[in-house]
PDB file of C-alpha atoms in Angstrom:
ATOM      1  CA  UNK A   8     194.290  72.340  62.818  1.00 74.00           C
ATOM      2  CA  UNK A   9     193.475  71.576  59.092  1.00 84.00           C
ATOM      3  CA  UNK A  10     193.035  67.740  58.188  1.00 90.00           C
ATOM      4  CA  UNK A  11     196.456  66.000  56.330  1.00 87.00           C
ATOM      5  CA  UNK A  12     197.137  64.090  54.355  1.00 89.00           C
ATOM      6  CA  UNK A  13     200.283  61.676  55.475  1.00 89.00           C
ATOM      7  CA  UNK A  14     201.766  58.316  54.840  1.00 91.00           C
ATOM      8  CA  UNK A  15     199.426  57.451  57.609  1.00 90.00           C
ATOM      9  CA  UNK A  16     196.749  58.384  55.918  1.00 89.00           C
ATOM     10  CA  UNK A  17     194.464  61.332  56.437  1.00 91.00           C
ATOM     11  CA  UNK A  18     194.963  62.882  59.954  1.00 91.00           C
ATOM     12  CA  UNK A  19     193.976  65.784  62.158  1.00 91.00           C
ATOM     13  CA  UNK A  20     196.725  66.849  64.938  1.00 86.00           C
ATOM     14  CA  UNK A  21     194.444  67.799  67.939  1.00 83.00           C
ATOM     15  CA  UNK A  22     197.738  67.473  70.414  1.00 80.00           C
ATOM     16  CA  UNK A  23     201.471  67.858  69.527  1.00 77.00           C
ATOM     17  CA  UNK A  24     204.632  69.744  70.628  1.00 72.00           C
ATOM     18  CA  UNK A  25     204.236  72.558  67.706  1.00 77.00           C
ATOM     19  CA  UNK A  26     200.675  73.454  69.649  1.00 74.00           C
ATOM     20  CA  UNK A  27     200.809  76.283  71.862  1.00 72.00           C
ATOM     21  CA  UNK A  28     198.077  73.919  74.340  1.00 74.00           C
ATOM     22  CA  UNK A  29     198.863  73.202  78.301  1.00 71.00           C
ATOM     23  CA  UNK A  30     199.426  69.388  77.614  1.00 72.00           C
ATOM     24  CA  UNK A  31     202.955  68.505  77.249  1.00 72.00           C
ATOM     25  CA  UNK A  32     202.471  64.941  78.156  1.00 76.00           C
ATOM     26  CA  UNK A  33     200.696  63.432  75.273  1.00 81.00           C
ATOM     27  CA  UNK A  34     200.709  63.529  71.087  1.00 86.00           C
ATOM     28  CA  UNK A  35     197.003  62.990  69.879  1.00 90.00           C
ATOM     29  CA  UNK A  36     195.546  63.350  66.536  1.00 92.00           C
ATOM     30  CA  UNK A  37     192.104  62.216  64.550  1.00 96.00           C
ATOM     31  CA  UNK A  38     192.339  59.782  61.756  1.00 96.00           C
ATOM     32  CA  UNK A  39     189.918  59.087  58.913  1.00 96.00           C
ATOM     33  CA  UNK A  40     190.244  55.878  56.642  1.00 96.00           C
ATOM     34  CA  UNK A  41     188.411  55.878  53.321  1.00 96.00           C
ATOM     35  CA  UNK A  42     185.727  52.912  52.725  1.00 97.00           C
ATOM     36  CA  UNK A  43     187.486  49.839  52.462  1.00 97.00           C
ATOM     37  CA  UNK A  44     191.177  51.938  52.460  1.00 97.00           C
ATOM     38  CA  UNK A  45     194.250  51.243  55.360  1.00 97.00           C
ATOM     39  CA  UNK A  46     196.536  53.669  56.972  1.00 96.00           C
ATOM     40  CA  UNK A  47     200.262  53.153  56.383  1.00 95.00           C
ATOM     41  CA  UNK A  48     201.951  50.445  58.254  1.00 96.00           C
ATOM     42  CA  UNK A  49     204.673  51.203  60.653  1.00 94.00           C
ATOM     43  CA  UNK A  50     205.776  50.973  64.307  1.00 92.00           C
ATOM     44  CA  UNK A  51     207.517  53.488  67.087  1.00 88.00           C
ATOM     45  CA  UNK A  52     208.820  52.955  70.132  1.00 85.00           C
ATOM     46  CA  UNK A  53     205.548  54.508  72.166  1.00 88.00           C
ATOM     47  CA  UNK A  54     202.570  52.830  72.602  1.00 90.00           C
ATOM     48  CA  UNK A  55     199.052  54.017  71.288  1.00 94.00           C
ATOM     49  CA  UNK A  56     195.684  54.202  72.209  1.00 96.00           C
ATOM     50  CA  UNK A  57     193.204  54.313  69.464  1.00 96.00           C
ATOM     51  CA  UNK A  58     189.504  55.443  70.339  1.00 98.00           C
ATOM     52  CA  UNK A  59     187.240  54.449  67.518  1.00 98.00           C
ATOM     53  CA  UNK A  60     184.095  57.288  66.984  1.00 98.00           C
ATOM     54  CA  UNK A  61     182.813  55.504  63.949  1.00 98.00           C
ATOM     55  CA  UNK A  62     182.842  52.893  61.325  1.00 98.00           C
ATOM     56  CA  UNK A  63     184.440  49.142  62.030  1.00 98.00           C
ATOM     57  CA  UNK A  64     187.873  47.180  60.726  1.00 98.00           C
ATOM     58  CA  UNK A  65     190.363  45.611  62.050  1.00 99.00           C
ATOM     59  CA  UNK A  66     193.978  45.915  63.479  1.00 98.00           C
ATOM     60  CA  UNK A  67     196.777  44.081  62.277  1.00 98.00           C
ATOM     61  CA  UNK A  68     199.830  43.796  64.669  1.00 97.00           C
ATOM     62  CA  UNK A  69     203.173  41.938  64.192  1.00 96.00           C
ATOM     63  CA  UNK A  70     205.060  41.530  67.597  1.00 94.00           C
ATOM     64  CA  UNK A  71     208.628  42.801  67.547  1.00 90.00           C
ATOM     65  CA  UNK A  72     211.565  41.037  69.555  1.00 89.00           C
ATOM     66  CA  UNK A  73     214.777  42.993  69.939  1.00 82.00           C
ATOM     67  CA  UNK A  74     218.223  41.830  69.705  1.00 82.00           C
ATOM     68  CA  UNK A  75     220.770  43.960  71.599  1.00 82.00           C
ATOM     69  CA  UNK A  76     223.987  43.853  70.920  1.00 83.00           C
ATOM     70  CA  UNK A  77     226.500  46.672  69.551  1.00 86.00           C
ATOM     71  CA  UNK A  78     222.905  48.105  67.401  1.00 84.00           C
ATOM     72  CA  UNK A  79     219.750  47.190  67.754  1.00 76.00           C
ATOM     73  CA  UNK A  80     218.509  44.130  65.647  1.00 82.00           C
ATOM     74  CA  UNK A  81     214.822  44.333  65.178  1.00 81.00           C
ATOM     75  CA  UNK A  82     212.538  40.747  64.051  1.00 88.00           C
ATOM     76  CA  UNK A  83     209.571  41.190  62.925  1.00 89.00           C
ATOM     77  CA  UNK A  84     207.022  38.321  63.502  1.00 89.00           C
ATOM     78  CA  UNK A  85     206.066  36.658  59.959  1.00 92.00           C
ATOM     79  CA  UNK A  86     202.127  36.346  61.348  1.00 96.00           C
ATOM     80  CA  UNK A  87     200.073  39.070  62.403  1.00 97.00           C
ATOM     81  CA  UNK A  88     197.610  38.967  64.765  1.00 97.00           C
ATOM     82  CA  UNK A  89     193.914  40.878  63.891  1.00 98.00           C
ATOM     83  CA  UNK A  90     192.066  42.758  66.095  1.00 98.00           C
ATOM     84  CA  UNK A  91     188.453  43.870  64.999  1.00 98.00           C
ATOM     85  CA  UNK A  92     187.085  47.004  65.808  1.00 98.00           C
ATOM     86  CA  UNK A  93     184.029  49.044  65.776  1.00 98.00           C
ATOM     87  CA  UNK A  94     182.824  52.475  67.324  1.00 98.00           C
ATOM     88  CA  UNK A  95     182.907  52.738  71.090  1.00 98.00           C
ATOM     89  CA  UNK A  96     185.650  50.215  70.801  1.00 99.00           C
ATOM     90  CA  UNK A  97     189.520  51.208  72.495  1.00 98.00           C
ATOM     91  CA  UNK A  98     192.342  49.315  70.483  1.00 98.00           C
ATOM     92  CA  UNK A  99     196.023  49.352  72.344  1.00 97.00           C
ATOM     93  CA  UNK A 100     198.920  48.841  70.545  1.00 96.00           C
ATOM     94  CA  UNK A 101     201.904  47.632  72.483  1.00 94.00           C
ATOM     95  CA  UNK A 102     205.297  49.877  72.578  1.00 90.00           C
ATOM     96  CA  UNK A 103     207.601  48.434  68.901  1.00 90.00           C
ATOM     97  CA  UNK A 104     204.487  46.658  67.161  1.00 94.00           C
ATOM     98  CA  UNK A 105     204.224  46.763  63.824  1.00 96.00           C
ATOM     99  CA  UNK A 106     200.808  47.819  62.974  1.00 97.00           C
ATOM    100  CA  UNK A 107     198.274  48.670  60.415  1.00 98.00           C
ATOM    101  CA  UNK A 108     194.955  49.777  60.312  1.00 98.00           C
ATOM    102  CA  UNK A 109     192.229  49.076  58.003  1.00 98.00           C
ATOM    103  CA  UNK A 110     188.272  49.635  57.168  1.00 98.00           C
ATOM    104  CA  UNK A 111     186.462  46.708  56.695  1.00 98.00           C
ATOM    105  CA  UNK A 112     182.929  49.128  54.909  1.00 98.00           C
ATOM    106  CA  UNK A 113     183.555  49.510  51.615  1.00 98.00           C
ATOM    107  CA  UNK A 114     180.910  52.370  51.596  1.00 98.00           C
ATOM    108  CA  UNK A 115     181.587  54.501  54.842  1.00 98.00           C
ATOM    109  CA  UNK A 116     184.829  56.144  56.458  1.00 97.00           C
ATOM    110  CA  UNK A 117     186.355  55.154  59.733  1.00 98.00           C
ATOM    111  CA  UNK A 118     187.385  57.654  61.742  1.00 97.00           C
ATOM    112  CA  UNK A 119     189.349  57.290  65.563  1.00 97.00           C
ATOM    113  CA  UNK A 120     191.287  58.947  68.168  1.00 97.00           C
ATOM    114  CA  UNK A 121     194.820  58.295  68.787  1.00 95.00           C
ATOM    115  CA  UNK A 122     197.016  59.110  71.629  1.00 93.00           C
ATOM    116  CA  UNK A 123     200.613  58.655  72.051  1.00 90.00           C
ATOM    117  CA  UNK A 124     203.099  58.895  75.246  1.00 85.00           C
ATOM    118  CA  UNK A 125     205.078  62.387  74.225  1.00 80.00           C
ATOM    119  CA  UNK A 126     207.982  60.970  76.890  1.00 78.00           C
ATOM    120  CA  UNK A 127     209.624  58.662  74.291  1.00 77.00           C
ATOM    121  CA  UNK A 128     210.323  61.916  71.786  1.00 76.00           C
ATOM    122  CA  UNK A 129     211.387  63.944  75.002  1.00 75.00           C
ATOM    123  CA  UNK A 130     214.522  61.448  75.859  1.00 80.00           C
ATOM    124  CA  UNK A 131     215.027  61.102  71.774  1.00 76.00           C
ATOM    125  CA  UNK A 132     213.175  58.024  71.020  1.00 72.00           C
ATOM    126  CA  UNK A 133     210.889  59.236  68.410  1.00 71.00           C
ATOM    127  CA  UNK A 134     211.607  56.604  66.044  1.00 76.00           C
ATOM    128  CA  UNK A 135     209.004  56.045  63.373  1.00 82.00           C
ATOM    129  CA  UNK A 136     209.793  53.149  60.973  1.00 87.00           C
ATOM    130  CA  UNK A 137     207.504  53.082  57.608  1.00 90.00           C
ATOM    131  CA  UNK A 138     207.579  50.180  56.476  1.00 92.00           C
ATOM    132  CA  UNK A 139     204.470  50.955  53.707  1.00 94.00           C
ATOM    133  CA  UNK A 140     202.467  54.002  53.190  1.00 94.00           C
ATOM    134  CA  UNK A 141     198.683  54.758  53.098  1.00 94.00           C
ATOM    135  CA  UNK A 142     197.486  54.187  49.706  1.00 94.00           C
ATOM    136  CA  UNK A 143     196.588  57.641  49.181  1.00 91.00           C
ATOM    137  CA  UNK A 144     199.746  58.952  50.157  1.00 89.00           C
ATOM    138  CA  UNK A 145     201.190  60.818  47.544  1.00 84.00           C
ATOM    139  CA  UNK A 146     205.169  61.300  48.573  1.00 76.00           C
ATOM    140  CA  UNK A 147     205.882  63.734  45.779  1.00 68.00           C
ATOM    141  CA  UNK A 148     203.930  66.118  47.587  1.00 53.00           C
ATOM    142  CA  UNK A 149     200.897  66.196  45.964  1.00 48.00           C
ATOM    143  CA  UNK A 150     198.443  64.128  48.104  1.00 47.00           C
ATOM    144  CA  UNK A 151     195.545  62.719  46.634  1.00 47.00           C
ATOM    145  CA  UNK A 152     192.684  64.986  46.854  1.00 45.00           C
ATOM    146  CA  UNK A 153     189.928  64.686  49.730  1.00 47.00           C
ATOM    147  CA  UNK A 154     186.412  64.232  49.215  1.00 44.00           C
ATOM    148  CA  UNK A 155     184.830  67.067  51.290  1.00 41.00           C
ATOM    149  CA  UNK A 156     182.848  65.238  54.586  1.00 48.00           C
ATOM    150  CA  UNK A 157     180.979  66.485  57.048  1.00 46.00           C
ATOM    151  CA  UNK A 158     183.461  66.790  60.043  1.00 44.00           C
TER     152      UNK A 158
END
């Protein structure tokens, strides 16, 4: 699969439902940030692994609490809490956090592994919430260009 650019950022499905691949159980995809960029910030009902290969940041996660009534009511914590990375490093992100990821080098790319539960978008849970894209998301439909890298 080619690279992508989304309001995640810039992304490489390796795993997904439109794959004609024997796994059926997870979504996974490769991620690159740009020195000293951020992915988008968001949340979705799965949890996520996140399997740094290279380059260091941090995390940023906002727990969510749920009210339940006749919809759902969602309240998102006013303080994040930060979670430093760097390669070798596995990050979890808990099922509803809000989340964001960012690279703390402001002269080499970060690049990780993610891997979602596919069960949630099987029973029709496959709720994404963007709450702020990846500055070089372009929604128009021109994304920003990519410097070539060495992948």
């Amino acid at each position: 699969m080619p690279w992508e650019d989304s309001p995640q950022g810039s992304l490489k499905h390796m795993v997904n439902g439109d794959m004609n691949v024997r796994v059926n159980s997870i979504d996974a995809y490769m991620q690159e940030l740009a020195p000293g960029s951020r992915s988008g910030k968001h949340r979705h009902m799965a949890d996520e692994a996140l399997y740094v290969l290279e380059g260091q940041g941090y995390d940023l996660h906002w727990d969510v609490d749920v009210a339940l009534g006749t919809t759902y009511e969602w309240k998102v914590a006013e303080k994040p809490s930060k979670w430093e990375w760097e390669a070798g490093d596995l990050v979890w992100i808990p099922p509803n956090t809000v989340h964001q990821h960012f690279n703390a080098s402001a002269t080499a790319p970060a690049r990780f592994i993610s891997a979602q539960n596919r069960a949630f978008k099987f029973l029709g849970y496959d709720d994404v919430e963007q709450l702020e894209n990846a500055p070089e998301w372009k929604p128009s439909g021109g994304a920003a260009p990519r410097p070539p890298t060495d992948r």
